[in-house]
Short mmCIF file of C-alpha atoms in Angstrom, two decimals:
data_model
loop_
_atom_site.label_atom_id
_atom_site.label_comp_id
_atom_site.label_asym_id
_atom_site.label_seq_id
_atom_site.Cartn_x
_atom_site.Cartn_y
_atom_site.Cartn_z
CA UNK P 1 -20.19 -39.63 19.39
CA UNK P 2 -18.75 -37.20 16.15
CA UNK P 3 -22.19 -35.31 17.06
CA UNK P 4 -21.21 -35.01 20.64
CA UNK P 5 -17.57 -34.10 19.66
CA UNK P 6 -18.52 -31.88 17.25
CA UNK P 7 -21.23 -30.02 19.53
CA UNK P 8 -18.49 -29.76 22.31
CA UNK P 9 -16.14 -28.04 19.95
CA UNK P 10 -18.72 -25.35 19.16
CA UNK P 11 -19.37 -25.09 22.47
CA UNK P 12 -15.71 -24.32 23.55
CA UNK P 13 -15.72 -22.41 20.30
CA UNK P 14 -18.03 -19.71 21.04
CA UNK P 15 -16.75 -19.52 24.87
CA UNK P 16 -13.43 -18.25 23.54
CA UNK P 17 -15.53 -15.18 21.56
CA UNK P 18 -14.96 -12.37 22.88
CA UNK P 19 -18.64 -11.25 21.94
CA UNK P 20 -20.76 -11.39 19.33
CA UNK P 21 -20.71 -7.24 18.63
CA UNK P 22 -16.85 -7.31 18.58
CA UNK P 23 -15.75 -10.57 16.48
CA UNK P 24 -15.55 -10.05 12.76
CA UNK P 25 -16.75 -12.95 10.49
CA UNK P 26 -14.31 -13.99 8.72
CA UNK P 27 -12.72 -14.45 12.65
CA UNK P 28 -15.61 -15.98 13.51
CA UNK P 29 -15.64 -18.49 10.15
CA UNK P 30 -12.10 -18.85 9.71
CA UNK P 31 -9.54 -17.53 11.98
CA UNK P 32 -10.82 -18.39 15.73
CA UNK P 33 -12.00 -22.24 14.72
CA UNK P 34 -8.73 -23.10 12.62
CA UNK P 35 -6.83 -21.05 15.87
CA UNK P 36 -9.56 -23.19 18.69
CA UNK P 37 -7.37 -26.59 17.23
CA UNK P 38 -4.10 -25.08 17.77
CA UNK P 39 -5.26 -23.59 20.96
CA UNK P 40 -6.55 -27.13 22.63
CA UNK P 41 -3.33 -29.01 20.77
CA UNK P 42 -0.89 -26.47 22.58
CA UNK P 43 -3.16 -26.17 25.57
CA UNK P 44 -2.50 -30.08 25.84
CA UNK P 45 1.30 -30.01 25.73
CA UNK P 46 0.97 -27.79 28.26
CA UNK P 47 2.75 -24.35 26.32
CA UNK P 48 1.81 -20.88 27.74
CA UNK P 49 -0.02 -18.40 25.92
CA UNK P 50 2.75 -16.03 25.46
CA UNK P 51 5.03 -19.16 23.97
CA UNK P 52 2.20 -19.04 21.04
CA UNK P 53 2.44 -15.28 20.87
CA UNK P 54 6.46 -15.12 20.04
CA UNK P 55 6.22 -17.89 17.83
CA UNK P 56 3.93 -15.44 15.67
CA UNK P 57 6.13 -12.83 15.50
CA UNK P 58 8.89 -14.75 14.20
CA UNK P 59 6.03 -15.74 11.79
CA UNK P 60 5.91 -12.63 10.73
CA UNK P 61 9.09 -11.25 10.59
CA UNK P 62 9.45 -14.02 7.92
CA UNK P 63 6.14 -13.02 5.92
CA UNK P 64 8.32 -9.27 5.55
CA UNK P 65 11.81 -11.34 4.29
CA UNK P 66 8.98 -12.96 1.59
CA UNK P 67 7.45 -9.64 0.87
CA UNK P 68 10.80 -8.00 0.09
CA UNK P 69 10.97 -9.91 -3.41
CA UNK P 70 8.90 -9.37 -6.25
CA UNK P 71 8.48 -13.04 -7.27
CA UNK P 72 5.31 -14.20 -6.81
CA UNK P 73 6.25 -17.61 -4.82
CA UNK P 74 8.02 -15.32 -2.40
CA UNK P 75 4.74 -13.30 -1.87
CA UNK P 76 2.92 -16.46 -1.53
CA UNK P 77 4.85 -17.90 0.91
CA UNK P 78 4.51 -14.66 2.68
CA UNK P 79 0.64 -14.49 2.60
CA UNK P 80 0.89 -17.73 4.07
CA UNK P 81 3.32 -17.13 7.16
CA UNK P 82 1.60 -13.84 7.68
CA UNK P 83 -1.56 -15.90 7.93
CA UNK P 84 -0.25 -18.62 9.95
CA UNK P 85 1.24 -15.52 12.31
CA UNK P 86 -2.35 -14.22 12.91
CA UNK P 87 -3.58 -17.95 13.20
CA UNK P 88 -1.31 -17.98 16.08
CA UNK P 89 -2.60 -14.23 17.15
CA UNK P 90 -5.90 -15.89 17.58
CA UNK P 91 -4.54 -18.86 19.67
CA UNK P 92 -2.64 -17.21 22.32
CA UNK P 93 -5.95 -15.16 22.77
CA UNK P 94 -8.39 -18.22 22.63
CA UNK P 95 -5.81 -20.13 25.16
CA UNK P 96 -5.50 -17.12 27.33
CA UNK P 97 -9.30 -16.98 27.59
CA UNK P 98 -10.12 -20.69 27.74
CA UNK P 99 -7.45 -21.21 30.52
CA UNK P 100 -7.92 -18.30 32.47
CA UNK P 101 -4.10 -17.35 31.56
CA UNK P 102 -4.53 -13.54 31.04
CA UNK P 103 -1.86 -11.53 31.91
CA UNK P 104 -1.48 -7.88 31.20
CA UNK P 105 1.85 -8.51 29.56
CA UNK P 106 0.61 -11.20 27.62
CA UNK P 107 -1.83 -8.46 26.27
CA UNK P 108 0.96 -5.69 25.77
CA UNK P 109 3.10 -8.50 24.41
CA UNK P 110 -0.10 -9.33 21.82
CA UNK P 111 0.08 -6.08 21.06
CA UNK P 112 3.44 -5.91 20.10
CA UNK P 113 3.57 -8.69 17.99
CA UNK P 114 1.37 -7.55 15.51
CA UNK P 115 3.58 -4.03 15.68
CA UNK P 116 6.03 -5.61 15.18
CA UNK P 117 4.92 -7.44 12.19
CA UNK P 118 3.64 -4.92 10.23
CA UNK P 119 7.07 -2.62 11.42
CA UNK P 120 9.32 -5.39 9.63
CA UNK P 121 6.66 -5.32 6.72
CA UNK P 122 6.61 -1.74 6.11
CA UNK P 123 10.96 -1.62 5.64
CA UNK P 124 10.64 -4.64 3.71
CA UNK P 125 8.16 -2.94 1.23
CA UNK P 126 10.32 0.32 1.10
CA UNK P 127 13.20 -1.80 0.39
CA UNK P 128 11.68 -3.77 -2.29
CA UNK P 129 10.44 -0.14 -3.99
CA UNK P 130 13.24 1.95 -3.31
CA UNK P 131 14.33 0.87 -6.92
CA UNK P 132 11.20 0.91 -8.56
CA UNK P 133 9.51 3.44 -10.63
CA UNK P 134 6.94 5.39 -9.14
CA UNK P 135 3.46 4.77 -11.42
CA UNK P 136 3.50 7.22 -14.61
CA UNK P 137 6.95 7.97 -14.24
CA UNK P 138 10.65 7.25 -15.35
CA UNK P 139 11.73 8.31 -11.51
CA UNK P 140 12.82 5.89 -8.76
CA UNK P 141 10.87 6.13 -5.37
CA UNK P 142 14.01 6.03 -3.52
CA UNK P 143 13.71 8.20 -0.20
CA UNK P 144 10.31 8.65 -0.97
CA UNK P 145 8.62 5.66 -0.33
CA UNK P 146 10.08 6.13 3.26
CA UNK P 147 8.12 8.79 4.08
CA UNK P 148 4.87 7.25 2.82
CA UNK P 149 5.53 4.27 4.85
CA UNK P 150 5.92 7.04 7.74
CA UNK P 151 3.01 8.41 7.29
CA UNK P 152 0.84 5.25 6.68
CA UNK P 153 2.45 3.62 9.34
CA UNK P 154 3.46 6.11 12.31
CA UNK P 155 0.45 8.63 11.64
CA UNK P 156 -1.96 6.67 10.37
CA UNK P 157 -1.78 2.61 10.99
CA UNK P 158 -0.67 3.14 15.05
CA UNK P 159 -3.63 5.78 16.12
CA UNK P 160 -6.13 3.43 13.80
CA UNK P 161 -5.09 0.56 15.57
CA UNK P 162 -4.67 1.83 18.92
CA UNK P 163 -8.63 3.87 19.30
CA UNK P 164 -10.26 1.08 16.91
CA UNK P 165 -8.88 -1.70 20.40
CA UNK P 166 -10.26 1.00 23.01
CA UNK P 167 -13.31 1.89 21.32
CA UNK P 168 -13.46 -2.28 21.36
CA UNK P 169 -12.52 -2.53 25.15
CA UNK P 170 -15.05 -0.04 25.84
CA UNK P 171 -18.04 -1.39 24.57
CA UNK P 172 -16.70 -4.96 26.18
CA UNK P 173 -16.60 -3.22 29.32
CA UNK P 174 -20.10 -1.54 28.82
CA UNK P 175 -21.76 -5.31 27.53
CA UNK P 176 -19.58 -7.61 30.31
CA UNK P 177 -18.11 -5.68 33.26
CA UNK P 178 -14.41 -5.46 33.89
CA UNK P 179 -14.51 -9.26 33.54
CA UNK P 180 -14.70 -9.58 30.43
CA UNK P 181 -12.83 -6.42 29.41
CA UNK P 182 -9.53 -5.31 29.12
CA UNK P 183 -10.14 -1.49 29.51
CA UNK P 184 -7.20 0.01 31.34
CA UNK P 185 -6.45 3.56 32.82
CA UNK P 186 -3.36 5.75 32.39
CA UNK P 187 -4.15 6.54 36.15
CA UNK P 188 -3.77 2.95 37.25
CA UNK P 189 -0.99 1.78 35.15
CA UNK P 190 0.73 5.24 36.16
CA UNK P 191 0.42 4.39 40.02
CA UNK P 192 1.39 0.82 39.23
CA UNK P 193 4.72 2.17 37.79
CA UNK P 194 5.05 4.40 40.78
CA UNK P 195 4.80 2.06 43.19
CA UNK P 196 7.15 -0.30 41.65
CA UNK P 197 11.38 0.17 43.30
CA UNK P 198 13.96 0.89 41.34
CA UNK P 199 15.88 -2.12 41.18
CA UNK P 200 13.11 -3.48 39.10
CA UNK P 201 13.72 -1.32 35.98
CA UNK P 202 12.26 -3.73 32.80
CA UNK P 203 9.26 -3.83 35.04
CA UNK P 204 9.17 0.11 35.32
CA UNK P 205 9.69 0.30 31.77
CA UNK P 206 6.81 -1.57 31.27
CA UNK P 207 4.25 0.08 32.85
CA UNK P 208 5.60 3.41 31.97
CA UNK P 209 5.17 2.45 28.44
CA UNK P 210 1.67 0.98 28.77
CA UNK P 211 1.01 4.16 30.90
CA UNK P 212 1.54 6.13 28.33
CA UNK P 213 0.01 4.20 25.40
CA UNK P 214 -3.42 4.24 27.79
CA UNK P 215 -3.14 7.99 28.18
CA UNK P 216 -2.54 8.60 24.22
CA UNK P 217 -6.25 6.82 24.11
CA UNK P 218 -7.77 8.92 26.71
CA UNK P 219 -6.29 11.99 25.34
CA UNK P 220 -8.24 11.59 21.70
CA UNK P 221 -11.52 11.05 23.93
CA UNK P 222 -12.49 13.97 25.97
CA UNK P 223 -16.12 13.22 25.77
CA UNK P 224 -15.85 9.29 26.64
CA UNK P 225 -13.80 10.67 29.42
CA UNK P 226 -16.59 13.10 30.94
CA UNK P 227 -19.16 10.87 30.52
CA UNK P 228 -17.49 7.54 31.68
CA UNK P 229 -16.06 9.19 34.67
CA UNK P 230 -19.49 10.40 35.62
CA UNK P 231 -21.52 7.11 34.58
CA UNK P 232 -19.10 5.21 37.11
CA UNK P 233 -19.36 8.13 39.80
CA UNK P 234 -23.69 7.46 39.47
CA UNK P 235 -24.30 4.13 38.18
CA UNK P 236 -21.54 1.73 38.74
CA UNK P 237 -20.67 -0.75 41.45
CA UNK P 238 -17.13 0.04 42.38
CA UNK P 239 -16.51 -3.88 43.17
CA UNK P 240 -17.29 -5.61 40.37
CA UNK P 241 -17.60 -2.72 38.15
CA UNK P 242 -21.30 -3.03 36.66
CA UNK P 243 -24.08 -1.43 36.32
CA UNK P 244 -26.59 -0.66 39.40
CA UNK P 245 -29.93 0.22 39.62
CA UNK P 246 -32.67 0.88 36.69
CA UNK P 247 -31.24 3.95 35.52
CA UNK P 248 -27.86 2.54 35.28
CA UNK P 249 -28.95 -0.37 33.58
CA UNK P 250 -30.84 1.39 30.99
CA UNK P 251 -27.88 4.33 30.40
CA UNK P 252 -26.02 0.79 29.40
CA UNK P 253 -28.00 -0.22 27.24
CA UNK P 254 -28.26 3.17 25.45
CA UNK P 255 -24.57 3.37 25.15
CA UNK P 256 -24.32 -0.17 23.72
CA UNK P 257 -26.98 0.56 20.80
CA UNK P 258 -24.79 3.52 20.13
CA UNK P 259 -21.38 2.09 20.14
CA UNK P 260 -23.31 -1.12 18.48
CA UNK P 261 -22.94 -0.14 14.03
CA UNK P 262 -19.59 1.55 15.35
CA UNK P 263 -17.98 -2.23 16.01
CA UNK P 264 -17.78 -2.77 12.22
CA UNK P 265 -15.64 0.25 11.77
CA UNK P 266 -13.12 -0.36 14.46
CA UNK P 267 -13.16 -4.11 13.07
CA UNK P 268 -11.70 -2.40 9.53
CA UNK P 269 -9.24 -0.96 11.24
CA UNK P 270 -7.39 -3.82 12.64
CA UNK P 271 -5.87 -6.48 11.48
CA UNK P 272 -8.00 -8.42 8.48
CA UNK P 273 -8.82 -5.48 5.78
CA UNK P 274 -5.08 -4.25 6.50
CA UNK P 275 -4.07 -8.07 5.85
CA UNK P 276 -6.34 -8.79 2.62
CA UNK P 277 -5.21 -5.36 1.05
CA UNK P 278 -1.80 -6.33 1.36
CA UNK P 279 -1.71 -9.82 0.32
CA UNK P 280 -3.52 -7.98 -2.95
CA UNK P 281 -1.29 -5.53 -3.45
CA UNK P 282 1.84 -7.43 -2.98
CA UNK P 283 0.94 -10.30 -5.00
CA UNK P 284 -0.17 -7.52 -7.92
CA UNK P 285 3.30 -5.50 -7.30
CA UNK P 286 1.62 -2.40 -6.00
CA UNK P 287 2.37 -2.22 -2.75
CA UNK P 288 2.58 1.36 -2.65
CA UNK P 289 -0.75 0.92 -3.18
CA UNK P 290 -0.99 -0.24 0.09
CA UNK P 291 0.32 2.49 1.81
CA UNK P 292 -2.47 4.71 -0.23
CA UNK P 293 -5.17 2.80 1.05
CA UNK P 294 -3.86 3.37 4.95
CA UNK P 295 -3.44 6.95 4.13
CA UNK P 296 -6.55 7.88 2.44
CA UNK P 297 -9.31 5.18 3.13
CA UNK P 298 -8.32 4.00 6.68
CA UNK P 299 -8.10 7.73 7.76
CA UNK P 300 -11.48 8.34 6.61
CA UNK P 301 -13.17 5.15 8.40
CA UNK P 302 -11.38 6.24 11.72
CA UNK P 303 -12.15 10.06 11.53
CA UNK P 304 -15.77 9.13 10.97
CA UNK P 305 -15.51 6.40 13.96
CA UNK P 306 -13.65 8.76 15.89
CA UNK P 307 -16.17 12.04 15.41
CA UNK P 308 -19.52 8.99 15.72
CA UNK P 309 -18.32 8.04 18.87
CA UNK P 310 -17.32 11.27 20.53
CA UNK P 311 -20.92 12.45 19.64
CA UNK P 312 -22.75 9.57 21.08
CA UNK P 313 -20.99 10.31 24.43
CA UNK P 314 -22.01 13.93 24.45
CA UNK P 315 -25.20 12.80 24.31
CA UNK P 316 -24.90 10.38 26.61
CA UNK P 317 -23.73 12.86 29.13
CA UNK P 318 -26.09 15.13 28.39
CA UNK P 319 -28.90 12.60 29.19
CA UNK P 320 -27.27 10.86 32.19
CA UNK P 321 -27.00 15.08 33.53
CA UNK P 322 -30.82 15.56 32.43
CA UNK P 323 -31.91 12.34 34.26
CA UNK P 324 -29.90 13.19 36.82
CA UNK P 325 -31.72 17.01 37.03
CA UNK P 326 -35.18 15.47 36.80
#
């Protein structure tokens, strides 16, 4: 019976992965089994996905109030809600899945949370270093921390994010079919706003938002652009948006051996490396240290991600457009 159980659990288990090629292992080991309890606890009391999702950003609004203070039971406690926040992260996604409960808010809304997290983190670090020396020195960080924490977060943290979860999406799409992607287009969500009235105006400023966030993606990737818009023009069923024919097939599979080794990049660059270096830092009282490492070493994985990826689909284009000379 425990063998049966316990089979059944991995079962359900690896049905909530999104795929093997985008699931990080300590996810895999850690996060999405101790979130797959959770999920089939909550899924039993009946609570909505999205419930799960705003409980974990009031999670982590209170792993920032812990971060503020240097003690090191305050930083604790704060590795531990910001833990029990992504826990959460994991179960709304796991219960959407399982459930069949996905929503394109609930997505957006995902999305947020963790925003909004690391948002409440990044004023409760400047705050907590405003008054503190900078390293070497006998001068006070004071304004200056704030524009660090600009430039980590605004310039560098939101664009990482935001093309590391498309270049994701994408390669979902390319493995599963719309089905088991969430790959969206500023096109459609822009027509979805238009067609919306007036009188429903948090609606509008929904999709206009989500619009907009799509077309900031599509804008940093001409050449995924070219070549996905002429892949789907040649080789893919317009109904249930997968591949057709021989040709098709194998263009697919070329793309996903590509966009394969670049999965562990765009898994740095979202939520568990960001996580780990700050429990470090914080716990060490160097969180400006933190801000370094999304500055300098985050910029470098996604410029080489970025530049990897935009080459593959040159190439790709430029064989689909040779194939399609021959």
């Amino acid at each position: 019976m425990i063998c049966k159980m316990e089979q059944t659990f991995r079962e359900i288990l690896h049905a909530s992965f999104k795929s093997k090629d985008t699931e990080e292992w300590l996810d895999v080991h850690f996060t999405r089994p101790i979130g797959l309890v959770f999920a089939l606890l909550w899924n039993r009391m009946g609570i909505h996905p999205n419930v799960v999702t705003v409980l974990s950003i009031f999670l982590g609004v209170g792993a920032a109030y812990m971060f503020y203070h240097t003690g090191l039971l305050y930083n604790i406690a704060g590795v531990i809600l910001l833990m029990l926040a992504n826990f959460c992260d994991s179960t709304d996604g796991q219960m959407a899945r399982l459930t069949g409960k996905k929503t394109l808010v609930g997505r957006v809304l995902d999305g947020f949370s963790g925003d909004l997290w690391f948002f409440s983190i990044y004023v409760a670090l400047c705050l907590r270093m405003m008054g503190q020396a900078i390293p070497g020195t006998d001068v006070h960080w004071g304004i200056w921390i704030w524009g660090m924490a600009f430039v980590a977060g605004i310039l560098c943290h939101s664009p990482q994010s935001s093309l590391a979860d498309y270049y994701r999406q994408i390669h979902l799409f390319f493995l599963k079919g719309k089905e088991g992607s969430e790959l969206d287009s500023y096109v459609r969500q822009r027509a979805v706003y238009e067609s919306l009235p007036k009188s429903r105006w948090f609606a509008r400023l929904f999709y206009f938002n989500y619009a907009n966030y799509c077309k900031s993606q599509e804008k940093r990737t001409p050449q995924f652009q070219a070549f996905f818009k002429e892949y789907k023009s040649k080789h893919v069923d317009a109904e249930r948006n997968i591949a057709t024919a021989a040709e098709g097939e194998r263009l697919k599979e070329e793309f996903l051996a590509g966009s394969r080794p670049l999965m562990g990049s765009a898994n740095i660059l979202t939520f568990n490396v960001r996580a780990i270096c700050l429990y470090i830092t914080a716990l060490l009282n160097i969180p400006w240290l933190y801000f370094l490492i999304e500055i300098i070493v985050l910029t470098v994985v996604y410029v080489n991600m970025h530049q990897k990826h935009e080459s593959l689909c040159r190439r790709m284009l430029e064989t689909m457009n040779g194939s399609g000379g021959r």
